[in-house]
PDB file of C-alpha atoms in Angstrom:
ATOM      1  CA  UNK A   1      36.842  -5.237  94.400  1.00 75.00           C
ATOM      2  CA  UNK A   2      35.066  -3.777  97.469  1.00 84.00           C
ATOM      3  CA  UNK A   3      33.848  -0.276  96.119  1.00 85.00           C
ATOM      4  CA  UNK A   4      35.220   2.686  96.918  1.00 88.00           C
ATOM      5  CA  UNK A   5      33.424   3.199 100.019  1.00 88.00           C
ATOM      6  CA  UNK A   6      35.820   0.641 100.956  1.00 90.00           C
ATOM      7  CA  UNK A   7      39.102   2.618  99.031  1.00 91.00           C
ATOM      8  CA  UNK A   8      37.777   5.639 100.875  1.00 94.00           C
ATOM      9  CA  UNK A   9      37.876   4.073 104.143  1.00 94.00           C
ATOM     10  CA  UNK A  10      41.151   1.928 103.717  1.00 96.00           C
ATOM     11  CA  UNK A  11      42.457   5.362 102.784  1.00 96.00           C
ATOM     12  CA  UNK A  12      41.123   7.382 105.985  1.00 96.00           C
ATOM     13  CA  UNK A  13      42.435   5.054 108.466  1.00 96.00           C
ATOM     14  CA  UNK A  14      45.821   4.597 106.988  1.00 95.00           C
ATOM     15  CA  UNK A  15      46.122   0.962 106.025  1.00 95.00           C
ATOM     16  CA  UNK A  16      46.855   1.480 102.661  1.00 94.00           C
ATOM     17  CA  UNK A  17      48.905   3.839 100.863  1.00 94.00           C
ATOM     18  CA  UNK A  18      46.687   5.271  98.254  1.00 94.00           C
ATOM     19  CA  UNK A  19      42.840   4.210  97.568  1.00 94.00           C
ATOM     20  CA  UNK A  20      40.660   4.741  94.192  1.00 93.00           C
ATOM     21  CA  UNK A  21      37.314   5.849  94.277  1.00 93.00           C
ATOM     22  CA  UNK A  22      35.100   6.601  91.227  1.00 91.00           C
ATOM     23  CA  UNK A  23      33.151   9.239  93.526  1.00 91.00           C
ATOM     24  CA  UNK A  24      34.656  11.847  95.546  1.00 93.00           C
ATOM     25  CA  UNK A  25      35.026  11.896  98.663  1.00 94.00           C
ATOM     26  CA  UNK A  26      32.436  14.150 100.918  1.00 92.00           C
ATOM     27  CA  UNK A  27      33.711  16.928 103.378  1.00 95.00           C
ATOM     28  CA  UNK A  28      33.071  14.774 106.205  1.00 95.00           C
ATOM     29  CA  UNK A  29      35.445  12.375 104.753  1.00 95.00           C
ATOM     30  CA  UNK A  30      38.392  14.212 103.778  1.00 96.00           C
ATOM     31  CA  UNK A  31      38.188  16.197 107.475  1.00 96.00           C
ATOM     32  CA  UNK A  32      38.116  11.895 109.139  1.00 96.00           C
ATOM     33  CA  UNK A  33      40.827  11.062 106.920  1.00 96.00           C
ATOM     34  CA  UNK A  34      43.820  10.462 109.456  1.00 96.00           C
ATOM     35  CA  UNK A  35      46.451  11.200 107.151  1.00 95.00           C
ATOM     36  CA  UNK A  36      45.316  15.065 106.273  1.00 96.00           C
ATOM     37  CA  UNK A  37      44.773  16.595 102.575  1.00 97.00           C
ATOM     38  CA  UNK A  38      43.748  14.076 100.219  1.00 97.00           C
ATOM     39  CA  UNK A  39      44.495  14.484  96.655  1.00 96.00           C
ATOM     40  CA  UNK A  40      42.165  13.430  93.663  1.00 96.00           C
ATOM     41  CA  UNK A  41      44.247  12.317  90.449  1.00 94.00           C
ATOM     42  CA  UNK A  42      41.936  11.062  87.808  1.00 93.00           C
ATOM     43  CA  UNK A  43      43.281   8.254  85.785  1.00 92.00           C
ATOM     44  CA  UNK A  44      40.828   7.112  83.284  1.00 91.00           C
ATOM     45  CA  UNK A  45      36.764   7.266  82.730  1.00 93.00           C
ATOM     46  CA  UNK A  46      34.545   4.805  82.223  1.00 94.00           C
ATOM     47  CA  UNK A  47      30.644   4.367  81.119  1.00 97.00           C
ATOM     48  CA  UNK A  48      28.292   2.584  83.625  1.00 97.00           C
ATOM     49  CA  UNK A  49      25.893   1.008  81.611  1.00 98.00           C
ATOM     50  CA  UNK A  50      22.248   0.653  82.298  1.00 98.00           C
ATOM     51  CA  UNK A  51      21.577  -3.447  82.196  1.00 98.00           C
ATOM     52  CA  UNK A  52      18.392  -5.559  81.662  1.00 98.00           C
ATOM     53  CA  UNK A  53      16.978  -8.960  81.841  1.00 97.00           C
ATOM     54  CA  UNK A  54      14.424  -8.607  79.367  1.00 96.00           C
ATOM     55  CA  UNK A  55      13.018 -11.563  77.444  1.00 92.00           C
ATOM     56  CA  UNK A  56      13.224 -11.268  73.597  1.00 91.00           C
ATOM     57  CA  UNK A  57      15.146  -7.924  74.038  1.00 94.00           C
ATOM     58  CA  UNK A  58      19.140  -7.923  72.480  1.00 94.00           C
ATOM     59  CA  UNK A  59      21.677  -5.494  73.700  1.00 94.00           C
ATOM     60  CA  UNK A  60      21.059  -2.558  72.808  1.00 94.00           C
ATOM     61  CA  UNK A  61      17.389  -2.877  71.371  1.00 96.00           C
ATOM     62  CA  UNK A  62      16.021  -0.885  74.423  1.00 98.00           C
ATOM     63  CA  UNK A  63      15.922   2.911  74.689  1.00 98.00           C
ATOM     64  CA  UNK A  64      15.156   5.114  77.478  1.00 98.00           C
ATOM     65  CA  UNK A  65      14.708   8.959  77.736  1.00 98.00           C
ATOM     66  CA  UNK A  66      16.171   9.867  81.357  1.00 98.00           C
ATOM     67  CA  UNK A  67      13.115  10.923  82.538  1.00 97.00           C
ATOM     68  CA  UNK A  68      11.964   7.302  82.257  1.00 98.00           C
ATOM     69  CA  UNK A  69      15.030   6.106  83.910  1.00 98.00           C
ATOM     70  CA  UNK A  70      14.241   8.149  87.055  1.00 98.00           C
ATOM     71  CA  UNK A  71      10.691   6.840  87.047  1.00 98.00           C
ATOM     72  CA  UNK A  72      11.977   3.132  86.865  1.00 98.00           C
ATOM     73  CA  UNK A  73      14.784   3.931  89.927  1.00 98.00           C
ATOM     74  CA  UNK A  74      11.654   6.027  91.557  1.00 97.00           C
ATOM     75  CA  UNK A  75       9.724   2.811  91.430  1.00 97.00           C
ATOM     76  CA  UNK A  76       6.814   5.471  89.711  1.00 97.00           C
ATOM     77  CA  UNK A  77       7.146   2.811  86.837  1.00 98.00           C
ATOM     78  CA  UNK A  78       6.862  -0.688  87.289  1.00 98.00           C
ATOM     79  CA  UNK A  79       6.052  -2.697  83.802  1.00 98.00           C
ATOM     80  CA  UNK A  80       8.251  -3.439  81.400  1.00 98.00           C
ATOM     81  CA  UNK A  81       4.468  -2.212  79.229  1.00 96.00           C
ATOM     82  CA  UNK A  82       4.273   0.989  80.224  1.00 97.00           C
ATOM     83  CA  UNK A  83       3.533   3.276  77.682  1.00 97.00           C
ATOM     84  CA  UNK A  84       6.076   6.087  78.963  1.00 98.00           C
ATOM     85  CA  UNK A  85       8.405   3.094  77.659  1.00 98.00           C
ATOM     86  CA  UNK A  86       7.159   2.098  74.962  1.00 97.00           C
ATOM     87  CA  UNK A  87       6.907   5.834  73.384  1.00 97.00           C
ATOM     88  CA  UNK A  88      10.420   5.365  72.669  1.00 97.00           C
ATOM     89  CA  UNK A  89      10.482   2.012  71.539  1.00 97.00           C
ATOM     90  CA  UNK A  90       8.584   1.553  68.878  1.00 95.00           C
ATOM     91  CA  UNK A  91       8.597  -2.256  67.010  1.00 92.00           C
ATOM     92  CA  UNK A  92      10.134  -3.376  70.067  1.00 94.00           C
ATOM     93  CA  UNK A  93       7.985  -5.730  71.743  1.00 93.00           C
ATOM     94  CA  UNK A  94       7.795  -5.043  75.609  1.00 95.00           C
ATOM     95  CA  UNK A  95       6.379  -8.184  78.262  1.00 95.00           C
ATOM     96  CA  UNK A  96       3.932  -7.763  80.527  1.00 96.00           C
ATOM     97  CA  UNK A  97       6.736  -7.975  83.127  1.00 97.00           C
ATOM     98  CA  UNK A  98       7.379  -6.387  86.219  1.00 98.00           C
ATOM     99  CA  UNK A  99      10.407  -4.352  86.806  1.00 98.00           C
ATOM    100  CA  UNK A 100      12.701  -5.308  89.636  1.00 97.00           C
ATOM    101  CA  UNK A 101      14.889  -2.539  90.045  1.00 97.00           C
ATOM    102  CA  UNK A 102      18.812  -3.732  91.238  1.00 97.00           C
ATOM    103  CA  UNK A 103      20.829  -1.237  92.878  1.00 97.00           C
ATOM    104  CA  UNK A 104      24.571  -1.723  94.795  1.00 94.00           C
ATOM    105  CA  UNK A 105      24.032  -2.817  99.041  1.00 93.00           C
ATOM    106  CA  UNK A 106      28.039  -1.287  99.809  1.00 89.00           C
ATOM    107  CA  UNK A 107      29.672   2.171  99.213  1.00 85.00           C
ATOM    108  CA  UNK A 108      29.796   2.441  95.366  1.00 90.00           C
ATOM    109  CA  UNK A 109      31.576   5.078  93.552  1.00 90.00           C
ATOM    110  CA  UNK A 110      29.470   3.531  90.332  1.00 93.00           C
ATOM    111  CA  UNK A 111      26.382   4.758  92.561  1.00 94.00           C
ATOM    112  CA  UNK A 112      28.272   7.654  92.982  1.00 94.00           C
ATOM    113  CA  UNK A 113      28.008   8.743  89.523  1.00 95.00           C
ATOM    114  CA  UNK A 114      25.036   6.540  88.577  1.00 97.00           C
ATOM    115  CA  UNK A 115      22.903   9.115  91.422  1.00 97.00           C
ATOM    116  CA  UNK A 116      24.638  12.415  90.428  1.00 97.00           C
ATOM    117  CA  UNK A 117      23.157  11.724  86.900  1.00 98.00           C
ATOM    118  CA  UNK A 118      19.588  11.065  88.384  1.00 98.00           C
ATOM    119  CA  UNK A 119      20.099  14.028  90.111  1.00 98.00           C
ATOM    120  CA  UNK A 120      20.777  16.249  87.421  1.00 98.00           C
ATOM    121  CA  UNK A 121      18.231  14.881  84.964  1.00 98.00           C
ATOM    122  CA  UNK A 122      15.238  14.421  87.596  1.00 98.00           C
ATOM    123  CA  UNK A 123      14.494  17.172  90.115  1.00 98.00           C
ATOM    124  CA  UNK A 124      12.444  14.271  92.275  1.00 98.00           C
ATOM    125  CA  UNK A 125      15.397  12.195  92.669  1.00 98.00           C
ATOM    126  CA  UNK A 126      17.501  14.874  93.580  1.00 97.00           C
ATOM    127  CA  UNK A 127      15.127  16.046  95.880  1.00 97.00           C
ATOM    128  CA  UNK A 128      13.845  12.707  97.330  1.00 97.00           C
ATOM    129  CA  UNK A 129      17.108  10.480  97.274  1.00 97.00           C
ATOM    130  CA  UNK A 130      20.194  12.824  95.926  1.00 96.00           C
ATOM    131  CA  UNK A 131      23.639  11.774  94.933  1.00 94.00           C
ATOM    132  CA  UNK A 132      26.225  10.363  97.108  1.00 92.00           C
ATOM    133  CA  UNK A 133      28.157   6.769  97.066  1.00 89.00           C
ATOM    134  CA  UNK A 134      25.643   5.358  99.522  1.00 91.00           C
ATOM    135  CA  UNK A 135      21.909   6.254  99.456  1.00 94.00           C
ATOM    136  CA  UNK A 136      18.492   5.566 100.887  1.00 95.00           C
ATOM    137  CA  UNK A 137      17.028   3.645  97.636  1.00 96.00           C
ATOM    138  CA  UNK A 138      13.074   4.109  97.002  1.00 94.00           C
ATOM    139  CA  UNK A 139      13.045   0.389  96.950  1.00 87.00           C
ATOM    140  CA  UNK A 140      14.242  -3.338  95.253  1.00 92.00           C
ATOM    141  CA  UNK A 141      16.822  -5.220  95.173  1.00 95.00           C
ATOM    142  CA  UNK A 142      20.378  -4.748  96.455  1.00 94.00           C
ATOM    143  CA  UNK A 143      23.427  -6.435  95.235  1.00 94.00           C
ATOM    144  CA  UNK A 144      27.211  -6.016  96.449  1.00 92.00           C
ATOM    145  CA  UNK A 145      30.042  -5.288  94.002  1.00 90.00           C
ATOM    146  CA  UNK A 146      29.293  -4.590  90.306  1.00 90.00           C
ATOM    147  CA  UNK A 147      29.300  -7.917  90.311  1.00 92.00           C
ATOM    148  CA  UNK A 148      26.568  -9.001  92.473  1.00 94.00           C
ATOM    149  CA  UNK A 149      24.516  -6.207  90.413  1.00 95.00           C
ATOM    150  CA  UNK A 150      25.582  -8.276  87.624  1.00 95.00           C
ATOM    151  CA  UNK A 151      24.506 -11.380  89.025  1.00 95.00           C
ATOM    152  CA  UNK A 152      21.263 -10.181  90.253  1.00 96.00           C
ATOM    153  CA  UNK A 153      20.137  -8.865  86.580  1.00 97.00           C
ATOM    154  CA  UNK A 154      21.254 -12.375  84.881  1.00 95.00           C
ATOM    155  CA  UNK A 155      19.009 -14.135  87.165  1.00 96.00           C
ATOM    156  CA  UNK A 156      15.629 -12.006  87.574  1.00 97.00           C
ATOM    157  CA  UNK A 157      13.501 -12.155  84.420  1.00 97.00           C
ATOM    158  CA  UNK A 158      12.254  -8.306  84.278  1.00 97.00           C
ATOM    159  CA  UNK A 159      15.288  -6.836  86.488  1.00 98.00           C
ATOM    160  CA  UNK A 160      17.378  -3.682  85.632  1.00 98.00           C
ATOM    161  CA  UNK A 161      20.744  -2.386  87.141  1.00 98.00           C
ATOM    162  CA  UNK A 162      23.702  -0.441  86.468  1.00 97.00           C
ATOM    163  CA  UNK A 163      27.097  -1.906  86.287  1.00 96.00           C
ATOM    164  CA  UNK A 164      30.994  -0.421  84.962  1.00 93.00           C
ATOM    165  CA  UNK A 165      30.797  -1.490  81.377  1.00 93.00           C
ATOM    166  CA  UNK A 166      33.302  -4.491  81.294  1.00 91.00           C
ATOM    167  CA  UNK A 167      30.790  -6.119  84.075  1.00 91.00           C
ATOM    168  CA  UNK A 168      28.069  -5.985  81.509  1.00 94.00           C
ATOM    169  CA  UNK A 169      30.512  -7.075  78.740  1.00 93.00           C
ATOM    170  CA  UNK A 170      32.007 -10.170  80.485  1.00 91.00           C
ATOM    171  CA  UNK A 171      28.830 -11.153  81.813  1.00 91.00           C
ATOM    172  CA  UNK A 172      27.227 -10.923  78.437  1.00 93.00           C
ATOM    173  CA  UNK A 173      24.228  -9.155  80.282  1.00 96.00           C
ATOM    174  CA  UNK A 174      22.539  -6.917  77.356  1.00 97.00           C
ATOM    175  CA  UNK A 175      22.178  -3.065  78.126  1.00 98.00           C
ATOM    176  CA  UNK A 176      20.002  -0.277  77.118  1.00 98.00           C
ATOM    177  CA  UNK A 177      20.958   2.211  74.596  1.00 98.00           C
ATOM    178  CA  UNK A 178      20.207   5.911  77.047  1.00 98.00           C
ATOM    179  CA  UNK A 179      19.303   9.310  75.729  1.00 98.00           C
ATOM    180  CA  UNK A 180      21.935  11.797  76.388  1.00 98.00           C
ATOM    181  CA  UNK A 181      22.009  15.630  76.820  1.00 97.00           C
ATOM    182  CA  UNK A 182      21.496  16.041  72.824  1.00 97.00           C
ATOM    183  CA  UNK A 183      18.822  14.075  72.191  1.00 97.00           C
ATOM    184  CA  UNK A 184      21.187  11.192  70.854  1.00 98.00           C
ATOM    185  CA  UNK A 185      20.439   7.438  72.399  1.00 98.00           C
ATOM    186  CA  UNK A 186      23.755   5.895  72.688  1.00 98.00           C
ATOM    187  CA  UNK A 187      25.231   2.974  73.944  1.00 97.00           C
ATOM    188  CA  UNK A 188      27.957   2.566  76.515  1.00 97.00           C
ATOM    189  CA  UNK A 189      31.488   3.001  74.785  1.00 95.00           C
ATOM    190  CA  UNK A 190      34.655   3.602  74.796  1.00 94.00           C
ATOM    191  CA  UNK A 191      34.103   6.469  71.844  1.00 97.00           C
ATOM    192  CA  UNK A 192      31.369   7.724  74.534  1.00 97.00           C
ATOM    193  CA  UNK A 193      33.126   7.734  77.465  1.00 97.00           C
ATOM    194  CA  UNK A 194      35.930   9.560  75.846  1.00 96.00           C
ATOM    195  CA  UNK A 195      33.758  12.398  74.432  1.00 97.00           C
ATOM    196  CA  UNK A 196      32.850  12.673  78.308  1.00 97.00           C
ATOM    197  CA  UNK A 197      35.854  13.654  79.238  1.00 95.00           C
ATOM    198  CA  UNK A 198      36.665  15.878  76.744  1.00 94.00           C
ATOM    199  CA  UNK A 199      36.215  19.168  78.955  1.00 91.00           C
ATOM    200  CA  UNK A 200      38.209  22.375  78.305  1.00 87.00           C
ATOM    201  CA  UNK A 201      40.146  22.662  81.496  1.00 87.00           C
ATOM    202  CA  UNK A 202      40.413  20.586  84.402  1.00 87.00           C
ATOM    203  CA  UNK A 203      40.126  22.170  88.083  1.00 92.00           C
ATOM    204  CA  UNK A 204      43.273  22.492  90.018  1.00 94.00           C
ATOM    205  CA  UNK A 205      41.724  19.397  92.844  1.00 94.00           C
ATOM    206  CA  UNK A 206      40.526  17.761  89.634  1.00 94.00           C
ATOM    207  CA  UNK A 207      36.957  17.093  91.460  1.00 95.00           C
ATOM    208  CA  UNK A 208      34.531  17.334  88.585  1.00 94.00           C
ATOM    209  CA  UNK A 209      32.225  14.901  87.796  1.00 94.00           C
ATOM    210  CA  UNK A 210      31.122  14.585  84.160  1.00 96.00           C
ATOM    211  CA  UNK A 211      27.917  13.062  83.694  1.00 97.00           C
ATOM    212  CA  UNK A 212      25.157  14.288  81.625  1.00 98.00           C
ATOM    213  CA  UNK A 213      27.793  15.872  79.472  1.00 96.00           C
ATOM    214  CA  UNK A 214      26.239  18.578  76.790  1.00 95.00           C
ATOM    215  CA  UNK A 215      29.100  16.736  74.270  1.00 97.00           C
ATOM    216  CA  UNK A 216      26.196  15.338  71.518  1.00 97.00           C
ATOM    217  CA  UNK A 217      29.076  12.183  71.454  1.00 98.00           C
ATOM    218  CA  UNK A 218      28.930  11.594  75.346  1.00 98.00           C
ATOM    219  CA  UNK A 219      27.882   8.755  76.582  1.00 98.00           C
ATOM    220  CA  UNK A 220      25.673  10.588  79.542  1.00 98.00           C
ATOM    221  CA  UNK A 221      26.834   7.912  82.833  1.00 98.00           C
ATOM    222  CA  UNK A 222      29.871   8.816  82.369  1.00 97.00           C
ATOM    223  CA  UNK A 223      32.509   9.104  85.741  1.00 96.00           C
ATOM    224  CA  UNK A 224      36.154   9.105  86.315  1.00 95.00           C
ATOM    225  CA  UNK A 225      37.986   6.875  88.239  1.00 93.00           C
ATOM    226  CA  UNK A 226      40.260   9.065  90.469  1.00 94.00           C
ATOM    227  CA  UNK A 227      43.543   8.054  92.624  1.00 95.00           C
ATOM    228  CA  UNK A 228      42.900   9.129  96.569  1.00 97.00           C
ATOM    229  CA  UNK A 229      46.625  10.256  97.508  1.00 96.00           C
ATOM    230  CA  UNK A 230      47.940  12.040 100.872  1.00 96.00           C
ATOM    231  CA  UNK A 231      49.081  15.162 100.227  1.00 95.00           C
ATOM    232  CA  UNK A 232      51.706  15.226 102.662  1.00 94.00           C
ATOM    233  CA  UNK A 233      53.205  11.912 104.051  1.00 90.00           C
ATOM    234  CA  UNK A 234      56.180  11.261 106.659  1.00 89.00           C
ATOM    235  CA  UNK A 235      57.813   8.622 105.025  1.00 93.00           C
ATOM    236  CA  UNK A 236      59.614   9.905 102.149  1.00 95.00           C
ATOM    237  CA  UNK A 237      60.974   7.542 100.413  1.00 96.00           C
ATOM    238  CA  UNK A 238      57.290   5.530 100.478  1.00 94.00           C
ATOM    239  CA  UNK A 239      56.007   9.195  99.217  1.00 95.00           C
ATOM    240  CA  UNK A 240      58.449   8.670  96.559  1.00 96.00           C
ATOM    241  CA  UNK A 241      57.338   5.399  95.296  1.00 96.00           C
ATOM    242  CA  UNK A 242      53.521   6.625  95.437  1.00 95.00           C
ATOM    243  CA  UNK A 243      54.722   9.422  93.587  1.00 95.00           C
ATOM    244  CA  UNK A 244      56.955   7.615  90.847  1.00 96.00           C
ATOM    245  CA  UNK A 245      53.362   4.603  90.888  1.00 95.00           C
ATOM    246  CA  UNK A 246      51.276   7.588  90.011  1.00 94.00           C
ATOM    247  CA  UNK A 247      53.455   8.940  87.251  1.00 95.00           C
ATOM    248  CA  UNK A 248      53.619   5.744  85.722  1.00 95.00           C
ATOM    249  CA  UNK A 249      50.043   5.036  86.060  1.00 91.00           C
ATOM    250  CA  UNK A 250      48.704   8.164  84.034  1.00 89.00           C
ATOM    251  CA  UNK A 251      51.466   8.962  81.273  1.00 91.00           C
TER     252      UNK A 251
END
């Protein structure tokens, strides 16, 4: 994998024939992109999952309002003790432990969609760092790939990241249960993801992002994985075969 600031780019200067990005791409970005109109097909969502290294604390032990969240990525909280943690945690027992707070180095579509939640749940964030693939982080620890997030978590005592959920599965790196729109903590999960995406009616580009869903089921990091497409290509029997790969892909 190299994020999808990486599909994005491939995309733009025409060395591939279609990209995937988990973010959308930014006006700036479609008007580079050397090929012209860009489609966005979604083909499946996923839940990014909130991870932690936390001594004595199982997967899914941990809950945090997203208020709390913010703080953490705001580097406004800092102990694993706080009380603002702790409120919702009751019987769990929380180290004196400083947080070190992990965050993606390259483009990231899961930053993407892991920022446009901050920014919808914390006016701060939005204000101070706001939502894109690539961002100026408040401070920490940077990792490349979901998989260097992973990595980073599994080997600082105290650290927290975000990572697709399969990352935090096959890495056996235990994750927070979050607080969504309804006042629900859930896990990341299939089940969650999937009452996510449940929206009435897509938009004709299909460029909607569905995090912090008002669903009481949804999972609230919740993003779609979209196909980047040209609209209109010169070769047609390769627009064809991109055509017939798509089909394939999402029925």
């Amino acid at each position: 994998s190299i994020g999808s600031g990486g599909g994005v780019r491939q995309l733009s200067e025409m060395t591939v024939d279609f990209g995937a990005s988990d973010g959308i791409m930014e006006d700036k970005q479609k008007a580079d992109a050397k090929g012209g109109a860009v489609l966005h097909i979604p083909t499946v969502a996923g839940a990014t999952a909130v991870v932690i290294n936390l001594p004595g604390v199982k997967s899914g032990q941990l809950k945090l309002t997203p208020d709390v969240l913010a703080d953490i990525y705001l580097k406004k909280i800092t102990n694993w003790n706080d009380k603002a943690i702790a409120a919702a945690n009751p019987g769990v027992k929380l180290p004196d432990l400083t947080i070190a707070v992990v965050h993606r180095s390259d483009g990231s579509g899961t930053t993407f969609i892991f920022t446009n939640y901050l920014s919808k749940i914390s006016t701060e964030w939005k204000d101070k760092v706001g939502s894109s693939t690539s961002v100026n982080w408040p401070g920490d620890v940077g990792g490349k790939g979901n998989e260097g997030v992973a990595n980073s978590v599994k080997q600082i005592p105290g650290a927290i990241g975000y990572v697709e959920v399969a990352y935090a599965k096959q890495n056996k790196i235990p994750w927070v249960q979050l607080q969504n729109k309804a006042k629900k903590f859930l896990e990341p999960s299939l089940e969650g993801a999937e009452a996510a995406a449940d929206i009435p009616t897509l938009p004709d580009n299909m460029e909607v992002v569905i995090t912090d869903s008002a669903n009481p089921n949804a999972y609230p990091i919740t993003g779609f994985t979209w196909l980047l497409i040209y609209e209109n290509q010169a070769d047609a029997a390769k627009a064809d075969a991109v055509a017939q790969l798509a089909s394939w892909m999402i029925t």
